[in-house]
Coordinates of C-alpha atoms in Angstrom, one line a residue:
Chain A
M22 CA 101.4 -4.9 19.2
E23 CA 97.9 -3.8 18.4
N24 CA 95.1 -5.1 20.6
D25 CA 93.2 -6.7 17.7
A26 CA 96.3 -8.5 16.4
K27 CA 95.8 -12.3 16.2
R28 CA 98.2 -14.8 17.5
F29 CA 99.7 -16.7 14.5
L30 CA 101.7 -19.9 14.9
Y31 CA 103.6 -21.4 12.0
V32 CA 104.2 -25.0 12.7
N33 CA 107.3 -26.5 11.0
R34 CA 107.6 -30.3 11.1
K35 CA 109.5 -31.0 7.9
A36 CA 113.1 -31.1 7.0
P37 CA 114.5 -28.7 4.3
Y38 CA 115.5 -29.6 0.7
G39 CA 113.8 -33.0 0.5
T40 CA 110.5 -31.1 -0.1
I41 CA 109.7 -27.4 -0.6
Y42 CA 107.5 -27.0 2.6
A43 CA 110.3 -25.4 4.7
L44 CA 111.2 -22.8 2.1
E45 CA 107.6 -21.9 1.3
S46 CA 106.8 -21.7 5.0
L47 CA 109.5 -19.2 5.4
E48 CA 108.2 -17.2 2.5
V49 CA 104.7 -16.9 4.2
V50 CA 106.4 -15.8 7.4
L51 CA 108.3 -13.0 5.7
I52 CA 105.3 -11.8 3.8
G53 CA 103.0 -12.2 6.8
A54 CA 105.3 -10.1 8.9
A55 CA 104.0 -7.0 7.1
F56 CA 100.6 -7.6 8.7
E57 CA 101.9 -6.9 12.3
Q58 CA 100.2 -9.9 13.9
N59 CA 101.6 -11.7 16.9
V60 CA 103.8 -14.2 15.2
S61 CA 105.5 -17.3 16.6
L62 CA 107.3 -20.1 14.8
A63 CA 107.3 -23.7 16.1
F64 CA 110.0 -26.2 15.1
L65 CA 109.4 -29.8 16.1
D66 CA 109.8 -33.3 14.7
D67 CA 111.9 -33.1 11.5
G68 CA 111.3 -29.3 11.4
V69 CA 114.2 -28.9 13.8
F70 CA 116.5 -29.8 10.9
Q71 CA 115.6 -26.5 9.3
L72 CA 117.7 -24.6 11.8
T73 CA 120.9 -26.6 11.8
K74 CA 124.1 -24.8 11.1
G75 CA 126.6 -25.7 8.4
Q76 CA 124.1 -26.3 5.6
D77 CA 125.9 -26.3 2.2
T78 CA 123.8 -26.9 -0.8
Q79 CA 126.4 -26.4 -3.5
G80 CA 126.6 -30.1 -4.2
I81 CA 122.8 -30.5 -4.9
G82 CA 122.4 -27.3 -6.9
V83 CA 119.6 -26.0 -4.8
K84 CA 119.5 -22.6 -3.1
N85 CA 120.6 -22.6 0.5
F86 CA 117.9 -20.6 2.4
S87 CA 119.2 -21.3 5.9
P88 CA 120.8 -17.8 6.2
T89 CA 117.4 -16.3 5.6
Y90 CA 116.3 -17.4 9.1
R91 CA 118.8 -15.0 10.5
A92 CA 116.9 -12.1 8.8
L93 CA 113.7 -12.8 10.7
G94 CA 114.7 -10.4 13.5
D95 CA 114.7 -7.6 10.9
Y96 CA 111.1 -8.6 10.1
D97 CA 110.2 -8.4 13.9
V98 CA 109.7 -12.2 14.0
N99 CA 111.6 -13.1 17.1
K100 CA 109.7 -15.9 18.8
L101 CA 111.2 -19.2 17.4
Y102 CA 110.3 -22.2 19.6
V103 CA 112.3 -25.3 19.2
E104 CA 111.2 -28.6 20.9
K105 CA 113.9 -30.1 23.1
E106 CA 112.6 -33.7 22.8
S107 CA 112.6 -33.4 19.0
L108 CA 116.3 -32.3 19.1
E109 CA 117.3 -35.1 21.4
E110 CA 115.5 -37.8 19.4
R111 CA 117.6 -36.7 16.5
G112 CA 120.9 -36.6 18.3
L113 CA 120.9 -32.8 18.2
S114 CA 121.4 -30.1 20.8
V115 CA 121.1 -26.3 20.8
D116 CA 124.8 -26.2 19.8
D117 CA 123.9 -27.7 16.4
L118 CA 121.5 -24.9 15.6
Q119 CA 122.6 -21.6 14.0
E120 CA 122.5 -18.5 16.1
I121 CA 119.5 -16.4 15.4
T122 CA 119.1 -13.0 17.1
Y123 CA 116.9 -9.9 17.1
E124 CA 117.5 -6.4 18.4
D125 CA 115.0 -5.6 21.2
E126 CA 113.5 -2.2 20.6
D127 CA 112.2 -2.0 24.2
D128 CA 115.5 -2.7 25.7
D129 CA 117.9 -0.2 24.0
W130 CA 118.2 -2.4 20.9
E131 CA 120.0 -5.1 22.9
E132 CA 120.7 -8.2 20.8
K133 CA 118.9 -11.1 22.1
P134 CA 118.5 -14.7 21.0
S135 CA 115.3 -15.5 19.0
I136 CA 115.5 -19.2 19.6
N137 CA 113.8 -20.6 22.7
I138 CA 114.2 -24.3 23.5
V139 CA 111.0 -25.6 25.0
S140 CA 109.8 -28.9 26.3
R141 CA 107.1 -31.0 24.6
S142 CA 104.5 -29.9 27.2
E143 CA 105.5 -26.2 26.8
M144 CA 105.2 -26.7 23.0
A145 CA 101.7 -28.1 23.6
D146 CA 100.8 -25.0 25.7
I147 CA 102.2 -22.7 23.0
M148 CA 100.1 -24.5 20.3
A149 CA 97.0 -24.3 22.4
N150 CA 97.4 -20.6 23.0
Q151 CA 96.9 -19.4 19.4
D152 CA 94.2 -17.9 17.2
V153 CA 95.5 -19.2 13.9
V154 CA 97.8 -22.2 13.3
L155 CA 99.4 -22.6 9.9
S156 CA 101.0 -26.1 9.3
F157 CA 103.8 -26.8 7.0
Chain B
M10 CA 89.9 -22.8 24.3
S11 CA 90.4 -26.2 22.7
T12 CA 91.7 -27.5 19.5
L13 CA 90.6 -29.9 16.7
H14 CA 93.7 -31.7 15.5
T15 CA 93.5 -33.4 12.1
V16 CA 95.9 -36.3 11.2
N17 CA 95.9 -37.5 7.6
K18 CA 98.9 -39.9 7.6
S19 CA 99.0 -43.6 8.4
P20 CA 100.8 -44.0 11.8
F21 CA 102.7 -46.9 10.2
S22 CA 104.4 -44.5 7.8
T23 CA 105.0 -41.2 9.7
Q24 CA 105.2 -39.9 13.3
S25 CA 102.3 -37.5 12.7
L26 CA 99.7 -39.3 14.9
V27 CA 102.2 -40.0 17.7
S28 CA 103.4 -36.4 17.7
C29 CA 99.8 -35.1 17.6
L30 CA 98.8 -37.3 20.6
G31 CA 101.9 -36.0 22.4
H32 CA 100.8 -32.4 22.0
A33 CA 97.0 -32.6 22.2
K34 CA 95.5 -31.2 25.4
D35 CA 92.7 -32.8 27.5
G36 CA 89.4 -31.8 25.9
D37 CA 90.9 -31.5 22.4
T38 CA 89.6 -33.6 19.5
V39 CA 91.9 -35.6 17.3
L40 CA 90.2 -36.5 14.0
L41 CA 91.8 -39.1 11.7
I42 CA 91.2 -38.4 8.0
E43 CA 92.5 -39.8 4.7
D44 CA 95.3 -42.4 5.4
G45 CA 95.2 -41.3 9.0
V46 CA 92.1 -43.6 9.5
Y47 CA 94.4 -46.6 9.5
G48 CA 95.4 -45.4 13.0
A49 CA 92.0 -46.3 14.3
I50 CA 92.3 -50.1 13.5
S51 CA 92.1 -52.2 16.7
Q52 CA 94.8 -54.7 17.7
S53 CA 97.4 -52.9 15.7
G54 CA 100.9 -52.0 16.9
I55 CA 99.7 -48.6 17.8
S56 CA 96.2 -49.3 19.1
D57 CA 97.2 -49.5 22.7
A58 CA 98.7 -45.9 22.5
I59 CA 95.5 -44.8 20.9
S60 CA 93.1 -46.2 23.4
A61 CA 95.3 -44.9 26.3
R62 CA 94.5 -41.4 25.1
A63 CA 90.9 -42.0 24.3
T64 CA 89.7 -40.9 27.8
E65 CA 91.3 -37.4 27.9
V66 CA 91.1 -36.7 24.2
N67 CA 88.1 -37.0 22.0
L68 CA 89.3 -39.4 19.3
C69 CA 87.3 -39.4 16.0
V70 CA 87.7 -41.0 12.6
L71 CA 86.2 -39.8 9.4
Q72 CA 83.7 -42.5 8.3
P73 CA 83.8 -41.9 4.5
D74 CA 87.6 -42.3 4.5
L75 CA 87.3 -45.4 6.6
E76 CA 84.7 -46.9 4.2
A77 CA 86.7 -45.9 1.2
R78 CA 89.6 -48.0 2.5
G79 CA 87.4 -50.9 3.3
V80 CA 88.1 -50.8 7.0
D81 CA 85.1 -52.3 8.9
A82 CA 83.7 -49.9 11.6
A83 CA 83.6 -52.9 13.9
K84 CA 87.4 -53.1 13.7
V85 CA 87.8 -49.5 15.0
V86 CA 89.4 -49.1 18.4
E87 CA 86.8 -48.9 21.2
G88 CA 86.2 -45.3 22.3
V89 CA 87.0 -43.8 18.8
N90 CA 83.9 -42.0 17.4
L91 CA 82.8 -42.1 13.8
V92 CA 81.9 -38.8 12.2
D93 CA 80.8 -37.8 8.7
Y94 CA 81.8 -34.5 6.9
S95 CA 79.0 -32.7 8.6
G96 CA 80.4 -33.9 11.9
F97 CA 83.9 -32.8 10.8
V98 CA 82.5 -29.3 10.2
E99 CA 80.8 -29.1 13.5
L100 CA 84.0 -30.2 15.3
A101 CA 85.9 -27.4 13.6
A102 CA 83.2 -25.0 14.7
K103 CA 83.0 -26.3 18.2
H104 CA 86.8 -26.0 18.9
S105 CA 88.3 -22.6 18.9
L106 CA 91.3 -23.6 16.8
T107 CA 92.2 -26.2 14.1
Q108 CA 95.6 -27.6 13.6
A109 CA 96.6 -30.0 10.8
W110 CA 99.4 -32.5 11.5
L111 CA 100.6 -32.9 7.9
Chain C
M1 CA 80.7 -19.1 11.2
K2 CA 83.4 -18.1 8.6
F3 CA 85.8 -20.8 7.6
G4 CA 89.1 -20.1 5.8
V5 CA 90.5 -23.1 3.9
V6 CA 94.1 -23.7 2.8
I7 CA 94.8 -26.4 0.2
S8 CA 98.5 -27.2 -0.1
E9 CA 98.6 -30.2 -2.4
G10 CA 98.0 -30.7 -6.0
P11 CA 95.0 -32.5 -7.5
Y12 CA 94.9 -36.2 -8.1
T13 CA 98.2 -37.1 -6.4
H14 CA 96.9 -36.2 -3.0
Q15 CA 93.4 -36.5 -1.4
A16 CA 93.8 -33.0 0.1
S17 CA 91.7 -31.2 -2.5
D18 CA 89.0 -33.8 -2.4
S19 CA 88.9 -33.7 1.4
A20 CA 88.7 -29.9 1.3
F21 CA 85.9 -30.0 -1.3
N22 CA 83.8 -32.4 0.9
F23 CA 84.4 -30.3 3.9
V24 CA 83.5 -27.0 2.1
K25 CA 80.3 -28.6 0.7
A26 CA 79.3 -29.8 4.2
A27 CA 80.2 -26.4 5.8
I28 CA 77.9 -24.6 3.3
A29 CA 75.2 -27.2 3.7
N30 CA 75.3 -26.6 7.5
G31 CA 74.9 -22.9 7.1
H32 CA 78.5 -21.8 7.5
E33 CA 80.3 -19.4 5.1
V34 CA 83.5 -20.1 3.2
P35 CA 84.5 -16.7 1.8
R36 CA 87.9 -17.7 0.5
I37 CA 90.0 -20.7 -0.3
F38 CA 93.8 -20.3 -0.6
F39 CA 95.9 -22.6 -2.8
Y40 CA 99.5 -22.9 -1.8
H41 CA 102.5 -25.3 -2.5
D42 CA 101.5 -27.7 -5.3
G43 CA 97.9 -26.8 -4.4
V44 CA 98.2 -24.1 -7.0
N45 CA 97.9 -26.8 -9.7
V46 CA 94.3 -27.4 -8.8
G47 CA 93.5 -24.2 -10.8
T48 CA 94.7 -25.2 -14.2
R49 CA 92.0 -25.2 -16.8
L50 CA 94.1 -27.5 -19.0
S51 CA 93.7 -30.8 -17.1
V52 CA 91.7 -33.5 -18.9
P53 CA 90.8 -36.3 -16.4
P54 CA 89.1 -39.5 -17.7
Q55 CA 85.3 -39.1 -17.9
D56 CA 84.7 -41.6 -15.2
E57 CA 86.7 -39.6 -12.7
R58 CA 85.8 -36.4 -10.9
N59 CA 87.0 -33.2 -12.5
I60 CA 88.6 -31.4 -9.5
Q61 CA 89.1 -28.0 -11.1
K62 CA 85.4 -28.0 -12.4
Q63 CA 84.1 -28.9 -9.0
W64 CA 85.8 -25.9 -7.5
T65 CA 84.8 -23.5 -10.2
E66 CA 81.2 -24.6 -9.8
I67 CA 81.0 -24.5 -6.1
A68 CA 82.8 -21.2 -6.0
D69 CA 80.4 -19.7 -8.6
E70 CA 77.3 -20.9 -6.7
N71 CA 78.5 -19.7 -3.3
C72 CA 80.7 -16.7 -4.1
I73 CA 83.9 -18.3 -2.9
D74 CA 87.1 -16.4 -3.7
L75 CA 89.6 -19.0 -5.1
V76 CA 93.0 -17.5 -4.6
I77 CA 96.2 -19.0 -6.1
C78 CA 99.4 -17.9 -4.5
I79 CA 101.5 -16.0 -6.9
A80 CA 104.9 -17.0 -5.6
A81 CA 104.0 -20.7 -5.6
A82 CA 102.3 -20.3 -9.0
Q83 CA 105.3 -18.7 -10.7
R84 CA 107.5 -21.6 -9.7
R85 CA 105.1 -24.1 -11.0
G86 CA 104.1 -22.4 -14.3
M87 CA 100.6 -21.3 -13.3
L88 CA 99.8 -18.0 -15.1
D89 CA 96.8 -15.8 -15.8
E90 CA 96.7 -13.5 -18.8
N91 CA 98.3 -10.5 -16.9
E92 CA 101.1 -12.6 -15.4
A93 CA 101.8 -14.2 -18.8
N94 CA 102.1 -10.8 -20.4
R95 CA 104.3 -9.5 -17.5
Q96 CA 106.6 -12.5 -17.6
G97 CA 106.7 -12.6 -21.4
K98 CA 105.2 -16.1 -21.6
D99 CA 103.2 -17.4 -24.6
A100 CA 100.3 -19.0 -22.7
N101 CA 98.2 -18.9 -19.6
N102 CA 96.3 -21.6 -17.9
I103 CA 94.2 -20.3 -15.0
A104 CA 90.6 -21.7 -14.9
E105 CA 87.5 -19.7 -14.5
G106 CA 86.7 -18.7 -10.9
F107 CA 90.4 -18.8 -9.8
R108 CA 92.6 -15.7 -9.4
I109 CA 96.3 -15.2 -8.7
S110 CA 97.2 -13.0 -5.9
G111 CA 99.8 -12.6 -3.1
L112 CA 100.5 -14.5 0.1
G113 CA 99.0 -11.6 1.9
Q114 CA 95.6 -13.0 1.0
L115 CA 96.4 -16.0 3.1
I116 CA 97.3 -13.9 6.1
E117 CA 94.2 -11.8 5.6
M118 CA 92.1 -14.9 5.5
G119 CA 93.6 -16.0 8.8
I120 CA 92.7 -12.6 10.3
Q121 CA 89.2 -12.5 8.9
S122 CA 88.0 -16.1 9.4
D123 CA 86.7 -17.6 12.6
R124 CA 88.5 -20.8 11.8
L125 CA 91.3 -21.6 9.4
I126 CA 91.6 -25.2 8.3
T127 CA 94.4 -26.7 6.2
F128 CA 94.3 -29.7 3.9
G129 CA 97.7 -30.8 2.7
D130 CA 100.2 -33.7 3.0
Chain D
M1 CA 116.4 -8.8 -24.6
A2 CA 119.8 -7.9 -23.3
Y3 CA 122.0 -5.2 -21.9
Q4 CA 125.3 -4.5 -23.7
V5 CA 128.3 -3.9 -21.3
N6 CA 131.8 -3.7 -22.5
G7 CA 131.1 -5.8 -25.5
A8 CA 129.3 -8.5 -23.4
T9 CA 125.6 -9.3 -23.8
I10 CA 123.8 -9.8 -20.5
E11 CA 120.2 -11.2 -20.9
H12 CA 117.3 -9.7 -19.0
D13 CA 113.6 -10.4 -18.7
E14 CA 110.6 -8.4 -19.8
E15 CA 111.0 -6.0 -16.9
G16 CA 114.7 -5.6 -17.1
Y17 CA 115.9 -8.0 -14.3
I18 CA 119.0 -9.9 -15.3
L19 CA 118.4 -13.6 -15.8
T20 CA 121.8 -14.8 -14.3
L21 CA 122.6 -13.1 -11.0
S22 CA 126.4 -13.8 -11.4
D23 CA 126.4 -11.6 -14.5
W24 CA 126.2 -8.5 -12.4
S25 CA 129.0 -5.9 -12.4
K26 CA 129.3 -2.2 -11.4
E27 CA 129.4 -1.4 -15.1
L28 CA 126.2 -3.3 -15.7
A29 CA 124.6 -1.5 -12.7
D30 CA 125.3 1.8 -14.5
V31 CA 123.7 0.5 -17.7
I32 CA 120.6 -0.8 -16.0
A33 CA 120.3 2.5 -14.1
E34 CA 120.5 4.4 -17.4
T35 CA 117.5 2.5 -18.8
E36 CA 115.7 3.3 -15.6
E37 CA 116.6 6.9 -16.2
I38 CA 118.6 7.1 -13.0
D39 CA 121.9 8.8 -12.9
M40 CA 123.9 6.8 -10.4
N41 CA 125.5 8.9 -7.7
E42 CA 127.1 8.1 -4.4
E43 CA 123.7 8.0 -2.6
H44 CA 122.3 5.5 -5.1
W45 CA 125.4 3.3 -4.7
E46 CA 125.1 3.3 -0.9
V47 CA 121.6 1.7 -1.3
V48 CA 122.6 -0.6 -4.0
N49 CA 125.7 -1.8 -2.1
F50 CA 123.6 -2.2 1.0
L51 CA 121.1 -4.4 -0.9
R52 CA 123.9 -6.6 -2.3
E53 CA 125.4 -7.0 1.1
Y54 CA 122.0 -7.9 2.6
Y55 CA 121.4 -10.4 -0.1
E56 CA 124.9 -11.9 0.3
E57 CA 124.3 -12.4 4.0
Y58 CA 120.6 -13.5 4.1
Q59 CA 119.8 -14.7 0.6
I60 CA 116.8 -12.5 0.3
A61 CA 116.1 -9.0 -0.9
P62 CA 114.6 -7.2 2.2
A63 CA 111.1 -5.9 2.1
V64 CA 111.0 -2.1 1.6
R65 CA 110.1 -1.3 5.2
V66 CA 113.0 -3.7 6.4
L67 CA 115.3 -2.0 3.9
I68 CA 114.4 1.5 5.2
K69 CA 114.7 0.4 8.8
S70 CA 118.1 -1.2 8.2
I71 CA 119.3 1.9 6.2
K72 CA 118.2 4.0 9.1
K73 CA 120.3 2.0 11.5
S74 CA 123.4 1.9 9.4
L75 CA 123.3 5.3 7.6
G76 CA 121.1 7.4 9.9
P77 CA 117.5 8.6 10.0
E78 CA 118.0 11.3 7.3
K79 CA 118.6 8.5 4.8
G80 CA 116.5 5.8 6.4
N81 CA 113.0 7.1 5.4
N82 CA 110.5 6.7 2.6
K83 CA 110.9 10.2 1.2
Y84 CA 114.7 9.9 0.7
M85 CA 114.4 6.4 -0.8
Y86 CA 111.7 7.5 -3.3
E87 CA 113.7 10.5 -4.3
L88 CA 116.6 8.3 -5.2
F89 CA 114.4 5.6 -6.8
P90 CA 111.1 7.2 -7.9
Y91 CA 109.5 4.0 -9.2
G92 CA 110.1 2.3 -5.8
P93 CA 113.3 1.2 -4.0
A94 CA 112.3 -2.5 -4.0
K95 CA 111.8 -2.6 -7.8
Q96 CA 114.4 -0.2 -9.1
A97 CA 117.2 -0.6 -6.6
C98 CA 116.9 -4.5 -6.6
K99 CA 117.0 -4.4 -10.4
I100 CA 120.1 -2.2 -10.5
A101 CA 121.7 -4.3 -7.7
G102 CA 121.1 -7.5 -9.8
L103 CA 118.9 -9.2 -7.2
P104 CA 116.0 -11.5 -8.0
K105 CA 112.7 -9.9 -9.0
P106 CA 110.5 -9.4 -6.0
T107 CA 107.5 -11.8 -6.3
G108 CA 105.1 -9.0 -5.5
C109 CA 103.4 -11.1 -2.8
V110 CA 101.4 -8.9 -0.6

């Protein structure tokens, strides 16, 4: 990472499909990846619903973009922070989320999980420790 | 390092204010704008939670939005400060980061 | 200080654009700079020149065109969001084979990279949305 | 505007991208390639097939640098580089290869 890179945090607090925010947030992340900044994604409140597995949109005639989160590793976006309390409040656990991984260039391309489950207070620390926060 | 948080939703319709207060750090400012100003009304179902945070966090409400909605400044929770747009700008300049709770 | 501003809701339905306008006006009055404003999600609709609000209401598009002209603000509409919602400039209309364009004076269509660039170049980035 | 393939008419937009992604077939790919002045050989197909698989799995066409990185990983460094890609698709792998592979038009965002 370059020294003058800024820390960018994308904050996702909305569920997918009901509104377009989740999809258009993901589009910013994919384009933004080309700028080689220090990128993290936060999923809290209803945003945790974006990462659930088993999404099938055939019945609503809307594109299912949940597989695209699994491509983030290819874009060198591998810090996805999911808030534990938000999951629990919604009756979810980490097992309800799809597996998202990246290959660690610094560790012989070993496949590692991109999703980190963090507590609310850890999430608050992550949010405070940024240069730019983009909210969706 | 500190953050200006903006909340633009009524706390009676979404979790944004509660979530924001749950993540704001001591020394941060939480500014209520647009429909968020309803969160500043005293003796509401949420006003105790608001005043409980008013010591560690600088709670502010955007006066033009308050006035537009006919909320009397006298009804605002004690410890919540009124700011105008110029004050909003200076809060954004003073804190190193801005986060919108949409 | 340099402020970057994101507007992510359309005009009239949400207050976002009005709040942003008042913020930008105050920022400039206080001696700050607002080099660019980025319109995303339904916010791209702010830039249509075809809206005709009643005479006793503010004209949101005109407000932006004027303040941008007076203060050299770069009003950028996201191309990906714009394409979905039928916002086109002349070039895009030709490229997509459409028979009309609707971008107002002072606005331009460009990529999401402009948002990231704004985040990198501004001292503060502030979002008005819903 | 349309391509003609085995008697079928497949509509495309101003720039040659097909309008209905499910219309795609290998025969159609050859026809699109012809209008792009590309003579499809095995190397071209490697990239086109890779793109289609990537899209199938992730529901996006990869950015060029991601495409090149991924090709490098699966087909080796002699193919996973800019020069090789532009030799195959002189007007840009993102544009031409995606068009031939029948993927959505890149929004040209950056």
